[in-house]
Amino acid sequence: NCGETNMDTLAEKASQMLDSATPISVSTFGFGADHNEDALQKLALCGGEYNFVPNAAAIPRAFGGALGGLLSVIAQQVYVELEAPAPGAFVESPIDPDLARTMERLASGGVRVRLDDVCTEEQRDVPFRVSLPANAPDAHLTARLKYIDASSSSEVT
C-alpha cells in the first residue's frame, strides 16, 4: 500500500471532500472475517453505515439495506430442489460451502438447498456437484424452485 494509511486522516480527508450541499453518503462493506472493521466504520460518512458481510450469500441483503430499498425483496424462503432421476445419477451437493450447509437430502435422493431472500434485478448461480453415468445419453436433472412471493405472500413453485 502506498499513500496515506492512517484511518483518522483518511476519514477526515474524505469528510472534507463532501460538503454539506452535496447529498452523498458513504457506506462501507467488510467482507468475511479478514477486514479492518475500525477503518471501515471511520470511513462510513455523512449518514452512511458500515456493513458486515459474512459471505457471498449475504451480499444482496447488505447492499439492499444500504441502498434504502432500491433493491426490494421479491422472493422469500427460497429453495432449489435438484433431482437426478436416471439410474446411476446422483446429486452430490452445492459447490458453495455456505449453501452446502443448508442442504437436506430428499427421500427421492435429490437435494433441497435454502437460498437467502432474492431482490429485484438479482440473478443467482447455484452450481452443484453431480455424478452422471458415462453411458447414459438421456441422463438429465430435474430442478424445481420454490419460494414465497413477497408481494402476495403466496407460495410459488
Backbone as JSON Lines, residues from 0, in Angstrom:
{"i":0,"aa":"N","n":[0.85,-1.17,0.0],"ca":[0.0,0.0,0.0],"c":[0.89,1.23,0.0]}
{"i":1,"aa":"C","n":[0.62,2.16,-0.88],"ca":[1.35,3.42,-0.85],"c":[0.34,4.53,-0.68]}
{"i":2,"aa":"G","n":[0.77,5.6,-0.07],"ca":[-0.14,6.69,0.22],"c":[-0.53,6.68,1.68]}
{"i":3,"aa":"E","n":[-1.53,7.46,2.01],"ca":[-1.97,7.61,3.4],"c":[-2.58,6.31,3.9]}
{"i":4,"aa":"T","n":[-2.16,5.89,5.09],"ca":[-2.72,4.67,5.68],"c":[-3.34,4.91,7.05]}
{"i":5,"aa":"N","n":[-3.21,6.12,7.6],"ca":[-3.81,6.44,8.88],"c":[-5.31,6.65,8.67]}
{"i":6,"aa":"M","n":[-6.13,5.83,9.31],"ca":[-7.56,5.86,9.07],"c":[-8.21,7.16,9.53]}
{"i":7,"aa":"D","n":[-7.74,7.74,10.62],"ca":[-8.31,9.01,11.07],"c":[-8.07,10.1,10.03]}
{"i":8,"aa":"T","n":[-6.87,10.11,9.46],"ca":[-6.54,11.1,8.44],"c":[-7.36,10.86,7.17]}
{"i":9,"aa":"L","n":[-7.48,9.6,6.76],"ca":[-8.28,9.28,5.58],"c":[-9.74,9.68,5.76]}
{"i":10,"aa":"A","n":[-10.3,9.38,6.92],"ca":[-11.69,9.73,7.19],"c":[-11.88,11.24,7.17]}
{"i":11,"aa":"E","n":[-10.93,11.98,7.74],"ca":[-11.01,13.44,7.75],"c":[-10.94,14.0,6.33]}
{"i":12,"aa":"K","n":[-10.0,13.47,5.52],"ca":[-9.88,13.94,4.13],"c":[-11.14,13.63,3.33]}
{"i":13,"aa":"A","n":[-11.68,12.44,3.53],"ca":[-12.9,12.07,2.81],"c":[-14.05,12.97,3.22]}
{"i":14,"aa":"S","n":[-14.15,13.28,4.51],"ca":[-15.2,14.14,5.02],"c":[-15.08,15.55,4.44]}
{"i":15,"aa":"Q","n":[-13.85,16.05,4.29],"ca":[-13.63,17.38,3.72],"c":[-14.06,17.44,2.26]}
{"i":16,"aa":"M","n":[-13.97,16.3,1.57],"ca":[-14.35,16.27,0.16],"c":[-15.87,16.33,-0.02]}
{"i":17,"aa":"L","n":[-16.59,15.97,1.01],"ca":[-18.05,16.0,0.95],"c":[-18.52,17.25,1.67]}
{"i":18,"aa":"D","n":[-19.05,18.22,0.93],"ca":[-19.55,19.41,1.6],"c":[-21.03,19.21,1.94]}
{"i":19,"aa":"S","n":[-21.56,20.07,2.78],"ca":[-22.93,19.9,3.25],"c":[-23.97,20.07,2.14]}
{"i":20,"aa":"A","n":[-23.6,20.71,1.04],"ca":[-24.53,20.9,-0.06],"c":[-24.62,19.66,-0.96]}
{"i":21,"aa":"T","n":[-23.69,18.73,-0.77],"ca":[-23.67,17.53,-1.61],"c":[-24.38,16.39,-0.88]}
{"i":22,"aa":"P","n":[-25.5,15.92,-1.41],"ca":[-26.26,14.86,-0.73],"c":[-25.67,13.47,-1.0]}
{"i":23,"aa":"I","n":[-24.47,13.24,-0.49],"ca":[-23.8,11.96,-0.71],"c":[-23.48,11.34,0.65]}
{"i":24,"aa":"S","n":[-23.79,10.08,0.78],"ca":[-23.35,9.35,1.96],"c":[-22.39,8.26,1.51]}
{"i":25,"aa":"V","n":[-21.51,7.87,2.4],"ca":[-20.54,6.82,2.11],"c":[-20.81,5.66,3.04]}
{"i":26,"aa":"S","n":[-21.12,4.51,2.45],"ca":[-21.3,3.3,3.23],"c":[-20.15,2.36,2.91]}
{"i":27,"aa":"T","n":[-19.78,1.55,3.87],"ca":[-18.66,0.62,3.67],"c":[-19.12,-0.8,3.96]}
{"i":28,"aa":"F","n":[-18.43,-1.76,3.34],"ca":[-18.78,-3.17,3.46],"c":[-17.53,-3.97,3.78]}
{"i":29,"aa":"G","n":[-17.57,-4.68,4.88],"ca":[-16.47,-5.57,5.26],"c":[-16.87,-6.99,4.92]}
{"i":30,"aa":"F","n":[-16.15,-7.6,3.98],"ca":[-16.5,-8.94,3.5],"c":[-15.67,-9.99,4.23]}
{"i":31,"aa":"G","n":[-16.35,-10.97,4.82],"ca":[-15.66,-12.05,5.51],"c":[-15.04,-11.58,6.81]}
{"i":32,"aa":"A","n":[-14.29,-12.47,7.43],"ca":[-13.72,-12.18,8.74],"c":[-12.42,-11.39,8.66]}
{"i":33,"aa":"D","n":[-11.82,-11.27,7.49],"ca":[-10.49,-10.68,7.36],"c":[-10.56,-9.27,6.76]}
{"i":34,"aa":"H","n":[-11.07,-8.32,7.53],"ca":[-11.08,-6.93,7.11],"c":[-10.9,-6.04,8.34]}
{"i":35,"aa":"N","n":[-10.65,-4.76,8.11],"ca":[-10.41,-3.82,9.19],"c":[-11.71,-3.08,9.52]}
{"i":36,"aa":"E","n":[-12.44,-3.61,10.5],"ca":[-13.74,-3.05,10.86],"c":[-13.61,-1.6,11.33]}
{"i":37,"aa":"D","n":[-12.6,-1.3,12.14],"ca":[-12.42,0.07,12.64],"c":[-12.24,1.04,11.48]}
{"i":38,"aa":"A","n":[-11.43,0.66,10.51],"ca":[-11.19,1.53,9.36],"c":[-12.48,1.77,8.58]}
{"i":39,"aa":"L","n":[-13.23,0.72,8.34],"ca":[-14.46,0.85,7.56],"c":[-15.51,1.66,8.31]}
{"i":40,"aa":"Q","n":[-15.56,1.54,9.64],"ca":[-16.5,2.34,10.42],"c":[-16.14,3.82,10.35]}
{"i":41,"aa":"K","n":[-14.86,4.12,10.36],"ca":[-14.44,5.52,10.28],"c":[-14.73,6.11,8.91]}
{"i":42,"aa":"L","n":[-14.68,5.29,7.87],"ca":[-14.93,5.79,6.51],"c":[-16.41,5.89,6.16]}
{"i":43,"aa":"A","n":[-17.28,5.3,6.96],"ca":[-18.72,5.43,6.73],"c":[-19.12,6.83,7.17]}
{"i":44,"aa":"L","n":[-19.38,7.69,6.2],"ca":[-19.55,9.12,6.48],"c":[-20.91,9.65,6.07]}
{"i":45,"aa":"C","n":[-21.28,10.77,6.65],"ca":[-22.43,11.57,6.24],"c":[-23.71,10.76,6.12]}
{"i":46,"aa":"G","n":[-24.02,10.01,7.13],"ca":[-25.24,9.23,7.11],"c":[-25.09,7.83,6.55]}
{"i":47,"aa":"G","n":[-23.89,7.5,6.09],"ca":[-23.65,6.14,5.61],"c":[-23.46,5.21,6.78]}
{"i":48,"aa":"E","n":[-23.24,3.95,6.48],"ca":[-23.06,2.99,7.56],"c":[-22.07,1.91,7.16]}
{"i":49,"aa":"Y","n":[-21.51,1.29,8.18],"ca":[-20.63,0.14,7.99],"c":[-21.49,-1.12,7.99]}
{"i":50,"aa":"N","n":[-21.23,-2.03,7.06],"ca":[-21.97,-3.28,6.96],"c":[-21.01,-4.46,6.98]}
{"i":51,"aa":"F","n":[-21.28,-5.42,7.85],"ca":[-20.51,-6.67,7.87],"c":[-21.2,-7.64,6.92]}
{"i":52,"aa":"V","n":[-20.43,-8.21,5.99],"ca":[-20.96,-9.16,5.02],"c":[-20.21,-10.48,5.23]}
{"i":53,"aa":"P","n":[-20.83,-11.45,5.92],"ca":[-20.11,-12.66,6.29],"c":[-19.73,-13.57,5.13]}
{"i":54,"aa":"N","n":[-20.54,-13.55,4.04],"ca":[-20.27,-14.45,2.91],"c":[-20.98,-13.92,1.67]}
{"i":55,"aa":"A","n":[-20.74,-14.57,0.54],"ca":[-21.3,-14.11,-0.73],"c":[-22.82,-14.11,-0.72]}
{"i":56,"aa":"A","n":[-23.42,-15.05,-0.03],"ca":[-24.89,-15.12,0.01],"c":[-25.51,-13.9,0.7]}
{"i":57,"aa":"A","n":[-24.76,-13.22,1.54],"ca":[-25.3,-12.07,2.28],"c":[-25.11,-10.74,1.55]}
{"i":58,"aa":"I","n":[-24.45,-10.75,0.41],"ca":[-24.19,-9.51,-0.32],"c":[-25.47,-8.78,-0.72]}
{"i":59,"aa":"P","n":[-26.46,-9.44,-1.34],"ca":[-27.66,-8.7,-1.75],"c":[-28.38,-8.01,-0.58]}
{"i":60,"aa":"R","n":[-28.47,-8.69,0.55],"ca":[-29.15,-8.09,1.7],"c":[-28.38,-6.86,2.2]}
{"i":61,"aa":"A","n":[-27.05,-6.96,2.26],"ca":[-26.24,-5.84,2.74],"c":[-26.37,-4.64,1.8]}
{"i":62,"aa":"F","n":[-26.26,-4.88,0.5],"ca":[-26.38,-3.78,-0.45],"c":[-27.81,-3.26,-0.51]}
{"i":63,"aa":"G","n":[-28.78,-4.14,-0.39],"ca":[-30.18,-3.7,-0.38],"c":[-30.46,-2.78,0.77]}
{"i":64,"aa":"G","n":[-29.92,-3.11,1.95],"ca":[-30.1,-2.25,3.11],"c":[-29.43,-0.9,2.91]}
{"i":65,"aa":"A","n":[-28.24,-0.91,2.36],"ca":[-27.51,0.34,2.16],"c":[-28.17,1.21,1.09]}
{"i":66,"aa":"L","n":[-28.78,0.59,0.11],"ca":[-29.43,1.36,-0.95],"c":[-30.83,1.82,-0.57]}
{"i":67,"aa":"G","n":[-31.25,1.49,0.64],"ca":[-32.5,2.02,1.15],"c":[-33.74,1.58,0.39]}
{"i":68,"aa":"G","n":[-33.79,0.32,0.02],"ca":[-35.0,-0.18,-0.62],"c":[-34.98,-0.14,-2.13]}
{"i":69,"aa":"L","n":[-33.93,0.39,-2.74],"ca":[-33.87,0.36,-4.2],"c":[-33.86,-1.08,-4.7]}
{"i":70,"aa":"L","n":[-33.3,-1.96,-3.89],"ca":[-33.36,-3.38,-4.2],"c":[-34.42,-3.99,-3.27]}
{"i":71,"aa":"S","n":[-35.59,-4.18,-3.77],"ca":[-36.68,-4.7,-2.95],"c":[-36.69,-6.22,-2.99]}
{"i":72,"aa":"V","n":[-37.0,-6.82,-1.85],"ca":[-37.11,-8.28,-1.78],"c":[-38.36,-8.7,-2.54]}
{"i":73,"aa":"I","n":[-38.19,-9.67,-3.44],"ca":[-39.34,-10.16,-4.21],"c":[-39.65,-11.63,-3.89]}
{"i":74,"aa":"A","n":[-38.68,-12.35,-3.32],"ca":[-38.9,-13.76,-3.01],"c":[-38.26,-14.09,-1.67]}
{"i":75,"aa":"Q","n":[-39.03,-14.79,-0.83],"ca":[-38.55,-15.2,0.49],"c":[-38.67,-16.71,0.62]}
{"i":76,"aa":"Q","n":[-37.96,-17.25,1.61],"ca":[-37.98,-18.7,1.83],"c":[-37.76,-19.43,0.51]}
{"i":77,"aa":"V","n":[-36.65,-19.11,-0.12],"ca":[-36.33,-19.63,-1.46],"c":[-35.6,-20.96,-1.34]}
{"i":78,"aa":"Y","n":[-36.09,-21.96,-2.04],"ca":[-35.48,-23.28,-2.06],"c":[-35.26,-23.73,-3.49]}
{"i":79,"aa":"V","n":[-34.11,-24.33,-3.74],"ca":[-33.84,-25.01,-5.01],"c":[-33.8,-26.5,-4.71]}
{"i":80,"aa":"E","n":[-34.56,-27.26,-5.49],"ca":[-34.53,-28.73,-5.37],"c":[-33.98,-29.28,-6.67]}
{"i":81,"aa":"L","n":[-33.06,-30.22,-6.57],"ca":[-32.43,-30.81,-7.75],"c":[-32.46,-32.32,-7.6]}
{"i":82,"aa":"E","n":[-32.95,-32.99,-8.65],"ca":[-33.02,-34.45,-8.64],"c":[-32.37,-34.99,-9.9]}
{"i":83,"aa":"A","n":[-31.8,-36.18,-9.77],"ca":[-31.19,-36.89,-10.9],"c":[-31.91,-38.22,-11.04]}
{"i":84,"aa":"P","n":[-33.0,-38.27,-11.84],"ca":[-33.82,-39.47,-11.89],"c":[-33.22,-40.66,-12.65]}
{"i":85,"aa":"A","n":[-32.2,-40.44,-13.46],"ca":[-31.62,-41.54,-14.25],"c":[-30.9,-42.54,-13.34]}
{"i":86,"aa":"P","n":[-30.96,-43.84,-13.66],"ca":[-30.22,-44.84,-12.87],"c":[-28.72,-44.52,-12.87]}
{"i":87,"aa":"G","n":[-28.14,-44.54,-11.69],"ca":[-26.71,-44.26,-11.57],"c":[-26.37,-42.78,-11.44]}
{"i":88,"aa":"A","n":[-27.36,-41.9,-11.62],"ca":[-27.13,-40.46,-11.49],"c":[-27.32,-40.06,-10.04]}
{"i":89,"aa":"F","n":[-26.54,-39.07,-9.59],"ca":[-26.6,-38.68,-8.18],"c":[-26.23,-37.21,-8.03]}
{"i":90,"aa":"V","n":[-27.05,-36.46,-7.31],"ca":[-26.74,-35.07,-6.97],"c":[-25.95,-35.1,-5.68]}
{"i":91,"aa":"E","n":[-24.7,-34.61,-5.74],"ca":[-23.85,-34.66,-4.56],"c":[-24.13,-33.5,-3.61]}
{"i":92,"aa":"S","n":[-23.82,-32.27,-4.01],"ca":[-24.03,-31.11,-3.14],"c":[-23.76,-29.84,-3.92]}
{"i":93,"aa":"P","n":[-24.2,-28.69,-3.38],"ca":[-23.81,-27.41,-3.99],"c":[-22.3,-27.21,-3.82]}
{"i":94,"aa":"I","n":[-21.69,-26.51,-4.74],"ca":[-20.25,-26.24,-4.66],"c":[-19.96,-25.2,-3.57]}
{"i":95,"aa":"D","n":[-20.83,-24.23,-3.41],"ca":[-20.65,-23.19,-2.39],"c":[-20.81,-23.82,-1.0]}
{"i":96,"aa":"P","n":[-19.78,-23.75,-0.14],"ca":[-19.87,-24.39,1.18],"c":[-20.98,-23.81,2.05]}
{"i":97,"aa":"D","n":[-21.3,-22.53,1.91],"ca":[-22.39,-21.95,2.7],"c":[-23.73,-22.56,2.29]}
{"i":98,"aa":"L","n":[-23.93,-22.77,1.0],"ca":[-25.16,-23.41,0.54],"c":[-25.17,-24.89,0.91]}
{"i":99,"aa":"A","n":[-24.0,-25.52,0.87],"ca":[-23.93,-26.95,1.22],"c":[-24.39,-27.17,2.66]}
{"i":100,"aa":"R","n":[-24.15,-26.19,3.53],"ca":[-24.59,-26.32,4.93],"c":[-26.11,-26.28,5.06]}
{"i":101,"aa":"T","n":[-26.79,-25.69,4.08],"ca":[-28.25,-25.62,4.14],"c":[-28.91,-26.81,3.44]}
{"i":102,"aa":"M","n":[-28.12,-27.68,2.84],"ca":[-28.65,-28.78,2.04],"c":[-29.31,-29.84,2.89]}
{"i":103,"aa":"E","n":[-30.42,-30.33,2.4],"ca":[-31.04,-31.5,3.01],"c":[-31.31,-32.51,1.9]}
{"i":104,"aa":"R","n":[-31.12,-33.76,2.21],"ca":[-31.34,-34.86,1.26],"c":[-32.82,-35.22,1.27]}
{"i":105,"aa":"L","n":[-33.43,-35.27,0.1],"ca":[-34.85,-35.63,-0.03],"c":[-35.01,-37.15,-0.07]}
{"i":106,"aa":"A","n":[-36.18,-37.63,0.25],"ca":[-36.45,-39.08,0.23],"c":[-36.21,-39.67,-1.16]}
{"i":107,"aa":"S","n":[-36.39,-38.86,-2.19],"ca":[-36.19,-39.32,-3.57],"c":[-34.71,-39.47,-3.93]}
{"i":108,"aa":"G","n":[-33.82,-38.98,-3.06],"ca":[-32.39,-39.0,-3.35],"c":[-31.87,-37.66,-3.84]}
{"i":109,"aa":"G","n":[-32.78,-36.77,-4.2],"ca":[-32.39,-35.43,-4.61],"c":[-32.0,-34.57,-3.42]}
{"i":110,"aa":"V","n":[-31.76,-33.3,-3.67],"ca":[-31.37,-32.38,-2.59],"c":[-32.23,-31.13,-2.63]}
{"i":111,"aa":"R","n":[-32.34,-30.5,-1.47],"ca":[-33.01,-29.2,-1.33],"c":[-32.01,-28.27,-0.67]}
{"i":112,"aa":"V","n":[-31.88,-27.06,-1.23],"ca":[-30.95,-26.06,-0.7],"c":[-31.73,-24.78,-0.47]}
{"i":113,"aa":"R","n":[-31.5,-24.16,0.69],"ca":[-32.17,-22.89,1.01],"c":[-31.27,-21.73,0.59]}
{"i":114,"aa":"L","n":[-31.87,-20.77,-0.1],"ca":[-31.17,-19.55,-0.5],"c":[-31.66,-18.39,0.35]}
{"i":115,"aa":"D","n":[-30.87,-17.32,0.4],"ca":[-31.33,-16.1,1.05],"c":[-32.41,-15.46,0.2]}
{"i":116,"aa":"D","n":[-33.08,-14.46,0.76],"ca":[-34.1,-13.73,0.02],"c":[-33.52,-13.23,-1.3]}
{"i":117,"aa":"V","n":[-34.38,-13.08,-2.29],"ca":[-33.96,-12.61,-3.61],"c":[-34.56,-11.23,-3.84]}
{"i":118,"aa":"C","n":[-33.72,-10.31,-4.33],"ca":[-34.14,-8.94,-4.59],"c":[-34.41,-8.73,-6.08]}
{"i":119,"aa":"T","n":[-35.12,-7.64,-6.4],"ca":[-35.38,-7.31,-7.79],"c":[-34.07,-7.17,-8.55]}
{"i":120,"aa":"E","n":[-34.09,-7.52,-9.81],"ca":[-32.94,-7.42,-10.71],"c":[-31.76,-8.3,-10.3]}
{"i":121,"aa":"E","n":[-31.97,-9.22,-9.4],"ca":[-30.88,-10.07,-8.92],"c":[-30.89,-11.4,-9.65]}
{"i":122,"aa":"Q","n":[-29.71,-11.9,-9.94],"ca":[-29.55,-13.24,-10.51],"c":[-28.72,-14.07,-9.56]}
{"i":123,"aa":"R","n":[-28.96,-15.36,-9.53],"ca":[-28.17,-16.26,-8.69],"c":[-27.7,-17.44,-9.53]}
{"i":124,"aa":"D","n":[-26.49,-17.82,-9.34],"ca":[-25.96,-19.06,-9.88],"c":[-25.78,-20.01,-8.71]}
{"i":125,"aa":"V","n":[-26.29,-21.23,-8.85],"ca":[-26.19,-22.21,-7.78],"c":[-25.61,-23.5,-8.39]}
{"i":126,"aa":"P","n":[-24.29,-23.54,-8.55],"ca":[-23.68,-24.75,-9.15],"c":[-23.66,-25.92,-8.16]}
{"i":127,"aa":"F","n":[-23.88,-27.11,-8.7],"ca":[-23.9,-28.34,-7.91],"c":[-22.86,-29.32,-8.44]}
{"i":128,"aa":"R","n":[-22.4,-30.19,-7.57],"ca":[-21.6,-31.35,-7.98],"c":[-22.6,-32.47,-8.27]}
{"i":129,"aa":"V","n":[-22.48,-33.06,-9.45],"ca":[-23.41,-34.09,-9.89],"c":[-22.62,-35.22,-10.53]}
{"i":130,"aa":"S","n":[-23.01,-36.45,-10.24],"ca":[-22.42,-37.62,-10.89],"c":[-23.44,-38.19,-11.86]}
{"i":131,"aa":"L","n":[-23.04,-38.33,-13.12],"ca":[-23.9,-38.89,-14.14],"c":[-23.23,-40.12,-14.73]}
{"i":132,"aa":"P","n":[-24.0,-41.15,-15.08],"ca":[-23.4,-42.34,-15.67],"c":[-22.78,-42.03,-17.04]}
{"i":133,"aa":"A","n":[-21.66,-42.67,-17.34],"ca":[-20.93,-42.41,-18.57],"c":[-21.72,-42.8,-19.82]}
{"i":134,"aa":"N","n":[-22.44,-43.89,-19.77],"ca":[-23.13,-44.38,-20.96],"c":[-24.64,-44.19,-20.86]}
{"i":135,"aa":"A","n":[-25.04,-43.0,-20.51],"ca":[-26.47,-42.71,-20.41],"c":[-26.75,-41.37,-21.09]}
{"i":136,"aa":"P","n":[-26.9,-41.39,-22.42],"ca":[-27.07,-40.13,-23.15],"c":[-28.36,-39.39,-22.78]}
{"i":137,"aa":"D","n":[-29.34,-40.1,-22.2],"ca":[-30.58,-39.43,-21.82],"c":[-30.61,-39.04,-20.34]}
{"i":138,"aa":"A","n":[-29.49,-39.18,-19.65],"ca":[-29.44,-38.78,-18.24],"c":[-29.69,-37.28,-18.16]}
{"i":139,"aa":"H","n":[-30.5,-36.89,-17.22],"ca":[-30.84,-35.47,-17.07],"c":[-31.08,-35.16,-15.59]}
{"i":140,"aa":"L","n":[-31.24,-33.89,-15.33],"ca":[-31.56,-33.41,-13.98],"c":[-32.91,-32.72,-14.01]}
{"i":141,"aa":"T","n":[-33.59,-32.75,-12.9],"ca":[-34.84,-32.02,-12.75],"c":[-34.64,-30.99,-11.64]}
{"i":142,"aa":"A","n":[-34.9,-29.73,-11.97],"ca":[-34.74,-28.66,-10.98],"c":[-36.1,-28.04,-10.68]}
{"i":143,"aa":"R","n":[-36.27,-27.64,-9.44],"ca":[-37.51,-27.01,-9.01],"c":[-37.13,-25.84,-8.1]}
{"i":144,"aa":"L","n":[-37.79,-24.73,-8.29],"ca":[-37.59,-23.55,-7.46],"c":[-38.88,-23.3,-6.69]}
{"i":145,"aa":"K","n":[-38.78,-23.16,-5.38],"ca":[-39.95,-22.86,-4.55],"c":[-39.63,-21.61,-3.73]}
{"i":146,"aa":"Y","n":[-40.62,-20.73,-3.61],"ca":[-40.42,-19.52,-2.82],"c":[-41.76,-18.91,-2.45]}
{"i":147,"aa":"I","n":[-41.71,-17.96,-1.52],"ca":[-42.88,-17.16,-1.15],"c":[-42.76,-15.84,-1.87]}
{"i":148,"aa":"D","n":[-43.78,-15.49,-2.67],"ca":[-43.82,-14.22,-3.36],"c":[-44.01,-13.13,-2.31]}
{"i":149,"aa":"A","n":[-43.06,-12.22,-2.19],"ca":[-43.09,-11.2,-1.14],"c":[-44.27,-10.25,-1.28]}
{"i":150,"aa":"S","n":[-44.76,-10.02,-2.48],"ca":[-45.86,-9.07,-2.65],"c":[-47.21,-9.68,-2.33]}
{"i":151,"aa":"S","n":[-47.38,-10.99,-2.56],"ca":[-48.69,-11.61,-2.34],"c":[-48.68,-12.62,-1.19]}
{"i":152,"aa":"S","n":[-47.52,-12.94,-0.66],"ca":[-47.34,-13.94,0.41],"c":[-47.81,-15.33,-0.01]}
{"i":153,"aa":"S","n":[-47.89,-15.57,-1.32],"ca":[-48.31,-16.89,-1.78],"c":[-47.09,-17.72,-2.18]}
{"i":154,"aa":"E","n":[-47.24,-19.04,-2.05],"ca":[-46.15,-19.95,-2.41],"c":[-46.14,-20.16,-3.92]}
{"i":155,"aa":"V","n":[-44.95,-20.13,-4.49],"ca":[-44.78,-20.31,-5.92],"c":[-43.84,-21.48,-6.15]}
{"i":156,"aa":"T","n":[-44.17,-22.36,-7.09],"ca":[-43.29,-23.49,-7.45],"c":[-42.99,-23.41,-8.93]}
